[in-house]
PDB file of C-alpha atoms in Angstrom:
ATOM      1  CA  UNK A   1       2.225 100.936  33.826  1.00 42.00           C
ATOM      2  CA  UNK A   2       5.501 102.640  33.104  1.00 46.00           C
ATOM      3  CA  UNK A   3       4.331 104.502  29.975  1.00 41.00           C
ATOM      4  CA  UNK A   4       1.285 105.961  31.723  1.00 47.00           C
ATOM      5  CA  UNK A   5       3.286 106.792  34.815  1.00 52.00           C
ATOM      6  CA  UNK A   6       5.822 108.641  32.675  1.00 52.00           C
ATOM      7  CA  UNK A   7       3.100 110.975  31.389  1.00 51.00           C
ATOM      8  CA  UNK A   8       2.582 112.438  34.856  1.00 53.00           C
ATOM      9  CA  UNK A   9       6.306 112.741  35.509  1.00 59.00           C
ATOM     10  CA  UNK A  10       7.182 114.290  32.144  1.00 64.00           C
ATOM     11  CA  UNK A  11       5.821 117.714  33.131  1.00 72.00           C
ATOM     12  CA  UNK A  12       8.760 118.234  35.503  1.00 73.00           C
ATOM     13  CA  UNK A  13      11.339 119.735  33.179  1.00 82.00           C
ATOM     14  CA  UNK A  14      14.223 121.923  34.406  1.00 77.00           C
ATOM     15  CA  UNK A  15      12.102 124.970  33.496  1.00 79.00           C
ATOM     16  CA  UNK A  16       8.896 123.898  35.246  1.00 88.00           C
ATOM     17  CA  UNK A  17      10.839 122.843  38.334  1.00 90.00           C
ATOM     18  CA  UNK A  18      12.088 126.426  38.653  1.00 92.00           C
ATOM     19  CA  UNK A  19       8.444 127.526  38.893  1.00 94.00           C
ATOM     20  CA  UNK A  20       7.270 124.645  41.088  1.00 94.00           C
ATOM     21  CA  UNK A  21       7.719 126.215  44.522  1.00 96.00           C
ATOM     22  CA  UNK A  22       5.942 129.415  43.482  1.00 97.00           C
ATOM     23  CA  UNK A  23       3.098 127.865  41.479  1.00 96.00           C
ATOM     24  CA  UNK A  24       2.422 124.684  43.462  1.00 97.00           C
ATOM     25  CA  UNK A  25       3.621 125.361  47.004  1.00 97.00           C
ATOM     26  CA  UNK A  26       2.559 129.009  47.161  1.00 97.00           C
ATOM     27  CA  UNK A  27      -0.234 129.806  44.693  1.00 98.00           C
ATOM     28  CA  UNK A  28      -2.023 126.485  44.130  1.00 98.00           C
ATOM     29  CA  UNK A  29      -1.859 125.177  47.685  1.00 99.00           C
ATOM     30  CA  UNK A  30      -3.113 128.455  49.116  1.00 98.00           C
ATOM     31  CA  UNK A  31      -5.800 129.410  46.622  1.00 99.00           C
ATOM     32  CA  UNK A  32      -6.812 126.330  44.610  1.00 99.00           C
ATOM     33  CA  UNK A  33      -6.515 123.466  47.104  1.00 99.00           C
ATOM     34  CA  UNK A  34      -6.894 125.619  50.254  1.00 99.00           C
ATOM     35  CA  UNK A  35      -4.199 123.721  52.140  1.00 99.00           C
ATOM     36  CA  UNK A  36      -1.355 126.180  52.772  1.00 99.00           C
ATOM     37  CA  UNK A  37       2.114 124.678  52.640  1.00 99.00           C
ATOM     38  CA  UNK A  38       3.625 126.372  55.694  1.00 98.00           C
ATOM     39  CA  UNK A  39       0.585 125.878  57.935  1.00 98.00           C
ATOM     40  CA  UNK A  40      -0.366 122.320  56.998  1.00 99.00           C
ATOM     41  CA  UNK A  41       1.808 120.388  54.569  1.00 99.00           C
ATOM     42  CA  UNK A  42       5.261 121.225  55.901  1.00 99.00           C
ATOM     43  CA  UNK A  43       4.427 120.527  59.584  1.00 99.00           C
ATOM     44  CA  UNK A  44       2.842 117.217  58.556  1.00 99.00           C
ATOM     45  CA  UNK A  45       5.962 116.248  56.621  1.00 99.00           C
ATOM     46  CA  UNK A  46       8.408 117.138  59.383  1.00 98.00           C
ATOM     47  CA  UNK A  47       6.350 115.585  62.186  1.00 98.00           C
ATOM     48  CA  UNK A  48       6.284 112.137  60.606  1.00 98.00           C
ATOM     49  CA  UNK A  49       9.882 111.883  59.417  1.00 98.00           C
ATOM     50  CA  UNK A  50      12.339 109.550  61.149  1.00 98.00           C
ATOM     51  CA  UNK A  51      16.134 109.326  61.284  1.00 97.00           C
ATOM     52  CA  UNK A  52      16.352 107.439  57.986  1.00 98.00           C
ATOM     53  CA  UNK A  53      13.873 108.695  55.421  1.00 99.00           C
ATOM     54  CA  UNK A  54      12.820 107.802  51.883  1.00 99.00           C
ATOM     55  CA  UNK A  55      11.056 110.510  49.882  1.00 99.00           C
ATOM     56  CA  UNK A  56       9.145 109.147  46.885  1.00 98.00           C
ATOM     57  CA  UNK A  57       8.202 111.780  44.316  1.00 96.00           C
ATOM     58  CA  UNK A  58      10.696 114.415  45.398  1.00 97.00           C
ATOM     59  CA  UNK A  59       9.535 117.518  43.518  1.00 95.00           C
ATOM     60  CA  UNK A  60      12.153 120.205  44.127  1.00 96.00           C
ATOM     61  CA  UNK A  61      13.290 118.906  47.520  1.00 97.00           C
ATOM     62  CA  UNK A  62      11.562 121.775  49.353  1.00 98.00           C
ATOM     63  CA  UNK A  63      10.286 119.649  52.228  1.00 98.00           C
ATOM     64  CA  UNK A  64      13.596 117.835  52.672  1.00 98.00           C
ATOM     65  CA  UNK A  65      15.453 121.075  53.388  1.00 97.00           C
ATOM     66  CA  UNK A  66      13.466 121.433  56.617  1.00 98.00           C
ATOM     67  CA  UNK A  67      14.665 118.137  58.097  1.00 98.00           C
ATOM     68  CA  UNK A  68      17.470 117.878  60.674  1.00 95.00           C
ATOM     69  CA  UNK A  69      21.009 117.687  59.304  1.00 93.00           C
ATOM     70  CA  UNK A  70      21.512 114.211  60.781  1.00 94.00           C
ATOM     71  CA  UNK A  71      18.544 112.740  58.910  1.00 96.00           C
ATOM     72  CA  UNK A  72      19.740 110.101  56.431  1.00 96.00           C
ATOM     73  CA  UNK A  73      17.972 110.717  53.123  1.00 98.00           C
ATOM     74  CA  UNK A  74      17.061 108.538  50.168  1.00 98.00           C
ATOM     75  CA  UNK A  75      15.323 109.848  47.044  1.00 99.00           C
ATOM     76  CA  UNK A  76      13.164 107.980  44.545  1.00 98.00           C
ATOM     77  CA  UNK A  77      11.466 109.482  41.511  1.00 97.00           C
ATOM     78  CA  UNK A  78      10.751 108.494  37.933  1.00 94.00           C
ATOM     79  CA  UNK A  79      11.986 111.890  36.754  1.00 94.00           C
ATOM     80  CA  UNK A  80      15.764 112.389  36.589  1.00 94.00           C
ATOM     81  CA  UNK A  81      15.361 116.180  36.596  1.00 95.00           C
ATOM     82  CA  UNK A  82      13.551 116.085  39.930  1.00 96.00           C
ATOM     83  CA  UNK A  83      16.179 113.805  41.462  1.00 97.00           C
ATOM     84  CA  UNK A  84      18.988 116.128  40.403  1.00 96.00           C
ATOM     85  CA  UNK A  85      17.246 119.318  41.518  1.00 96.00           C
ATOM     86  CA  UNK A  86      16.249 117.863  44.892  1.00 97.00           C
ATOM     87  CA  UNK A  87      19.716 116.439  45.580  1.00 97.00           C
ATOM     88  CA  UNK A  88      21.406 119.744  44.787  1.00 96.00           C
ATOM     89  CA  UNK A  89      18.943 121.664  46.907  1.00 96.00           C
ATOM     90  CA  UNK A  90      19.224 119.505  50.003  1.00 96.00           C
ATOM     91  CA  UNK A  91      22.957 118.932  49.511  1.00 95.00           C
ATOM     92  CA  UNK A  92      24.309 115.885  47.715  1.00 91.00           C
ATOM     93  CA  UNK A  93      26.368 114.979  50.773  1.00 94.00           C
ATOM     94  CA  UNK A  94      23.137 114.397  52.721  1.00 95.00           C
ATOM     95  CA  UNK A  95      21.658 112.015  50.149  1.00 97.00           C
ATOM     96  CA  UNK A  96      22.712 108.435  50.863  1.00 96.00           C
ATOM     97  CA  UNK A  97      20.717 106.848  48.048  1.00 96.00           C
ATOM     98  CA  UNK A  98      19.016 108.055  44.891  1.00 98.00           C
ATOM     99  CA  UNK A  99      16.986 105.942  42.494  1.00 98.00           C
ATOM    100  CA  UNK A 100      15.165 106.645  39.231  1.00 97.00           C
ATOM    101  CA  UNK A 101      12.218 104.344  39.773  1.00 95.00           C
ATOM    102  CA  UNK A 102       8.664 103.610  38.655  1.00 95.00           C
ATOM    103  CA  UNK A 103       6.808 103.232  41.941  1.00 95.00           C
ATOM    104  CA  UNK A 104       4.352 100.832  40.325  1.00 96.00           C
ATOM    105  CA  UNK A 105       7.285  98.399  40.429  1.00 96.00           C
ATOM    106  CA  UNK A 106       8.776  96.999  43.681  1.00 96.00           C
ATOM    107  CA  UNK A 107      11.924  98.578  45.045  1.00 97.00           C
ATOM    108  CA  UNK A 108      15.188  96.627  44.759  1.00 97.00           C
ATOM    109  CA  UNK A 109      15.797  94.192  47.608  1.00 96.00           C
ATOM    110  CA  UNK A 110      18.416  96.458  49.192  1.00 96.00           C
ATOM    111  CA  UNK A 111      15.801  99.219  49.554  1.00 98.00           C
ATOM    112  CA  UNK A 112      13.234  97.092  51.371  1.00 96.00           C
ATOM    113  CA  UNK A 113      12.665  97.303  55.147  1.00 97.00           C
ATOM    114  CA  UNK A 114      15.388  99.951  55.366  1.00 97.00           C
ATOM    115  CA  UNK A 115      13.690 103.183  56.427  1.00 98.00           C
ATOM    116  CA  UNK A 116      12.178 104.682  59.574  1.00 98.00           C
ATOM    117  CA  UNK A 117       9.831 106.766  57.429  1.00 99.00           C
ATOM    118  CA  UNK A 118       8.629 107.060  53.849  1.00 99.00           C
ATOM    119  CA  UNK A 119       6.776 110.017  52.329  1.00 99.00           C
ATOM    120  CA  UNK A 120       4.351 110.220  49.395  1.00 99.00           C
ATOM    121  CA  UNK A 121       3.685 113.943  49.073  1.00 99.00           C
ATOM    122  CA  UNK A 122       1.627 115.022  46.073  1.00 98.00           C
ATOM    123  CA  UNK A 123       2.387 111.749  44.303  1.00 97.00           C
ATOM    124  CA  UNK A 124      -0.812 109.694  44.369  1.00 98.00           C
ATOM    125  CA  UNK A 125      -2.935 112.249  42.530  1.00 98.00           C
ATOM    126  CA  UNK A 126      -0.353 112.299  39.720  1.00 95.00           C
ATOM    127  CA  UNK A 127      -0.377 108.535  39.206  1.00 96.00           C
ATOM    128  CA  UNK A 128      -2.568 106.865  36.561  1.00 95.00           C
ATOM    129  CA  UNK A 129      -5.552 104.734  37.481  1.00 95.00           C
ATOM    130  CA  UNK A 130      -8.043 104.593  40.316  1.00 96.00           C
ATOM    131  CA  UNK A 131      -7.121 104.509  43.989  1.00 97.00           C
ATOM    132  CA  UNK A 132      -7.487 100.724  43.793  1.00 96.00           C
ATOM    133  CA  UNK A 133      -4.796 100.718  41.103  1.00 97.00           C
ATOM    134  CA  UNK A 134      -2.628 103.002  43.211  1.00 98.00           C
ATOM    135  CA  UNK A 135      -2.839 100.646  46.181  1.00 97.00           C
ATOM    136  CA  UNK A 136       0.183  98.755  44.844  1.00 97.00           C
ATOM    137  CA  UNK A 137       2.183 101.980  45.139  1.00 98.00           C
ATOM    138  CA  UNK A 138       1.299 102.189  48.823  1.00 98.00           C
ATOM    139  CA  UNK A 139       2.271  98.531  49.185  1.00 98.00           C
ATOM    140  CA  UNK A 140       5.685  99.150  47.652  1.00 98.00           C
ATOM    141  CA  UNK A 141       6.208 102.137  49.956  1.00 98.00           C
ATOM    142  CA  UNK A 142       5.222  99.989  52.940  1.00 98.00           C
ATOM    143  CA  UNK A 143       7.733  97.333  51.915  1.00 97.00           C
ATOM    144  CA  UNK A 144      10.527  99.917  52.160  1.00 98.00           C
ATOM    145  CA  UNK A 145       9.697 100.593  55.827  1.00 98.00           C
ATOM    146  CA  UNK A 146      11.169  98.965  58.883  1.00 97.00           C
ATOM    147  CA  UNK A 147       8.518  97.054  60.892  1.00 96.00           C
ATOM    148  CA  UNK A 148       8.127 100.032  63.252  1.00 97.00           C
ATOM    149  CA  UNK A 149       8.313 102.650  60.501  1.00 98.00           C
ATOM    150  CA  UNK A 150       5.588 104.983  59.306  1.00 98.00           C
ATOM    151  CA  UNK A 151       4.299 106.349  56.025  1.00 99.00           C
ATOM    152  CA  UNK A 152       3.087 109.902  55.566  1.00 99.00           C
ATOM    153  CA  UNK A 153       1.814 111.843  52.620  1.00 99.00           C
ATOM    154  CA  UNK A 154      -0.630 114.228  51.044  1.00 99.00           C
ATOM    155  CA  UNK A 155      -2.817 113.949  47.975  1.00 99.00           C
ATOM    156  CA  UNK A 156      -5.395 116.149  46.274  1.00 99.00           C
ATOM    157  CA  UNK A 157      -8.844 114.551  46.209  1.00 99.00           C
ATOM    158  CA  UNK A 158     -11.309 114.706  43.339  1.00 98.00           C
ATOM    159  CA  UNK A 159     -14.481 113.454  45.058  1.00 98.00           C
ATOM    160  CA  UNK A 160     -16.097 114.161  48.406  1.00 98.00           C
ATOM    161  CA  UNK A 161     -14.526 117.610  48.708  1.00 99.00           C
ATOM    162  CA  UNK A 162     -15.702 121.050  47.609  1.00 98.00           C
ATOM    163  CA  UNK A 163     -13.433 122.514  44.933  1.00 99.00           C
ATOM    164  CA  UNK A 164     -13.582 126.250  44.302  1.00 99.00           C
ATOM    165  CA  UNK A 165     -13.571 127.692  40.770  1.00 99.00           C
ATOM    166  CA  UNK A 166      -9.775 127.877  40.658  1.00 99.00           C
ATOM    167  CA  UNK A 167      -9.441 124.305  41.866  1.00 99.00           C
ATOM    168  CA  UNK A 168     -12.045 123.002  39.415  1.00 99.00           C
ATOM    169  CA  UNK A 169     -10.238 124.664  36.518  1.00 99.00           C
ATOM    170  CA  UNK A 170      -6.873 123.206  37.494  1.00 98.00           C
ATOM    171  CA  UNK A 171      -8.426 119.784  38.065  1.00 99.00           C
ATOM    172  CA  UNK A 172      -9.974 119.820  34.594  1.00 98.00           C
ATOM    173  CA  UNK A 173      -6.794 120.949  32.839  1.00 98.00           C
ATOM    174  CA  UNK A 174      -4.427 118.675  34.756  1.00 96.00           C
ATOM    175  CA  UNK A 175      -6.607 115.585  34.368  1.00 97.00           C
ATOM    176  CA  UNK A 176      -7.069 116.242  30.652  1.00 96.00           C
ATOM    177  CA  UNK A 177      -3.311 116.549  30.161  1.00 94.00           C
ATOM    178  CA  UNK A 178      -2.532 113.479  32.268  1.00 93.00           C
ATOM    179  CA  UNK A 179      -0.664 115.475  34.912  1.00 93.00           C
ATOM    180  CA  UNK A 180      -3.323 114.404  37.442  1.00 96.00           C
ATOM    181  CA  UNK A 181      -5.458 111.271  37.518  1.00 97.00           C
ATOM    182  CA  UNK A 182      -7.572 111.896  40.597  1.00 98.00           C
ATOM    183  CA  UNK A 183     -11.150 112.689  39.589  1.00 98.00           C
ATOM    184  CA  UNK A 184     -12.416 109.573  41.389  1.00 97.00           C
ATOM    185  CA  UNK A 185     -10.018 109.731  44.356  1.00 99.00           C
ATOM    186  CA  UNK A 186     -11.824 110.277  47.663  1.00 98.00           C
ATOM    187  CA  UNK A 187     -11.103 109.933  51.367  1.00 99.00           C
ATOM    188  CA  UNK A 188     -12.854 106.553  51.624  1.00 98.00           C
ATOM    189  CA  UNK A 189     -10.942 104.926  48.778  1.00 98.00           C
ATOM    190  CA  UNK A 190      -7.687 106.354  50.128  1.00 99.00           C
ATOM    191  CA  UNK A 191      -8.460 104.928  53.566  1.00 99.00           C
ATOM    192  CA  UNK A 192      -9.228 101.531  52.050  1.00 98.00           C
ATOM    193  CA  UNK A 193      -5.970 101.497  50.106  1.00 98.00           C
ATOM    194  CA  UNK A 194      -3.931 102.504  53.153  1.00 98.00           C
ATOM    195  CA  UNK A 195      -5.716 100.051  55.448  1.00 98.00           C
ATOM    196  CA  UNK A 196      -4.906  97.175  53.125  1.00 97.00           C
ATOM    197  CA  UNK A 197      -1.210  97.827  53.708  1.00 97.00           C
ATOM    198  CA  UNK A 198      -1.198  99.232  57.268  1.00 98.00           C
ATOM    199  CA  UNK A 199      -2.956  98.439  60.535  1.00 98.00           C
ATOM    200  CA  UNK A 200      -2.968 102.035  61.819  1.00 98.00           C
ATOM    201  CA  UNK A 201      -4.255 104.762  59.482  1.00 99.00           C
ATOM    202  CA  UNK A 202      -5.102 108.433  60.024  1.00 99.00           C
ATOM    203  CA  UNK A 203      -6.426 110.903  57.434  1.00 99.00           C
ATOM    204  CA  UNK A 204      -7.123 114.605  57.893  1.00 99.00           C
ATOM    205  CA  UNK A 205      -8.671 116.552  55.017  1.00 99.00           C
ATOM    206  CA  UNK A 206      -7.737 120.229  54.771  1.00 99.00           C
ATOM    207  CA  UNK A 207      -9.401 122.060  51.904  1.00 99.00           C
ATOM    208  CA  UNK A 208      -9.257 119.486  49.117  1.00 99.00           C
ATOM    209  CA  UNK A 209      -6.065 117.794  50.320  1.00 99.00           C
ATOM    210  CA  UNK A 210      -5.923 114.570  52.323  1.00 99.00           C
ATOM    211  CA  UNK A 211      -3.032 114.525  54.791  1.00 99.00           C
ATOM    212  CA  UNK A 212      -2.402 110.931  55.800  1.00 99.00           C
ATOM    213  CA  UNK A 213      -0.244 108.890  58.143  1.00 99.00           C
ATOM    214  CA  UNK A 214       0.007 105.108  58.411  1.00 99.00           C
ATOM    215  CA  UNK A 215       2.031 102.733  60.581  1.00 98.00           C
ATOM    216  CA  UNK A 216       2.327  99.035  61.445  1.00 96.00           C
ATOM    217  CA  UNK A 217       2.785  97.784  57.880  1.00 96.00           C
ATOM    218  CA  UNK A 218       0.947  94.565  57.034  1.00 91.00           C
ATOM    219  CA  UNK A 219       3.422  93.559  54.331  1.00 72.00           C
ATOM    220  CA  UNK A 220       6.674  91.794  55.116  1.00 56.00           C
TER     221      UNK A 220
END
């Protein structure tokens, strides 16, 4: 699915990444998705991050800058621009590993069962296909975790939530352009996908965003 996956990643050019924090983390999260970054997303990210952490779909690296200095970081993203921007922002000396990778494909052997925590923040709604298709992405993330590790993330839902006018407009535009593929994503299908790969799953919906945590991976 590399070609389709690339369509969602291609929007993150050096120019758009300069606007990302303002447009996505400030404006869109507050007013379109009604899940403020500082009150909900950032605390969720920090709370579920361990000593060795893999961030998949790194954006601008905003969340990573709030982690302790001794946290060992690994970055994975299909977009080279995002990897470079995030590494510079967090400090290249803090990044132990960085990989340009299509998450629909398994991680290299040396990346598997290596991390205390893995994050999927605002990644799933950008990936092509249904939540059933995206389940393999969750599986690959689970395979990167140590047996006692945990996954956390956040994704914008398309079904089962009440979008306001701003949110509906962005959903329509982003899905038409291939930036999002989440019109059928709902809490139930997300829970099913997570439960296939993890024994312990928690989901909390704030506005139109599902904040999730999962532990006890089922995959070896």
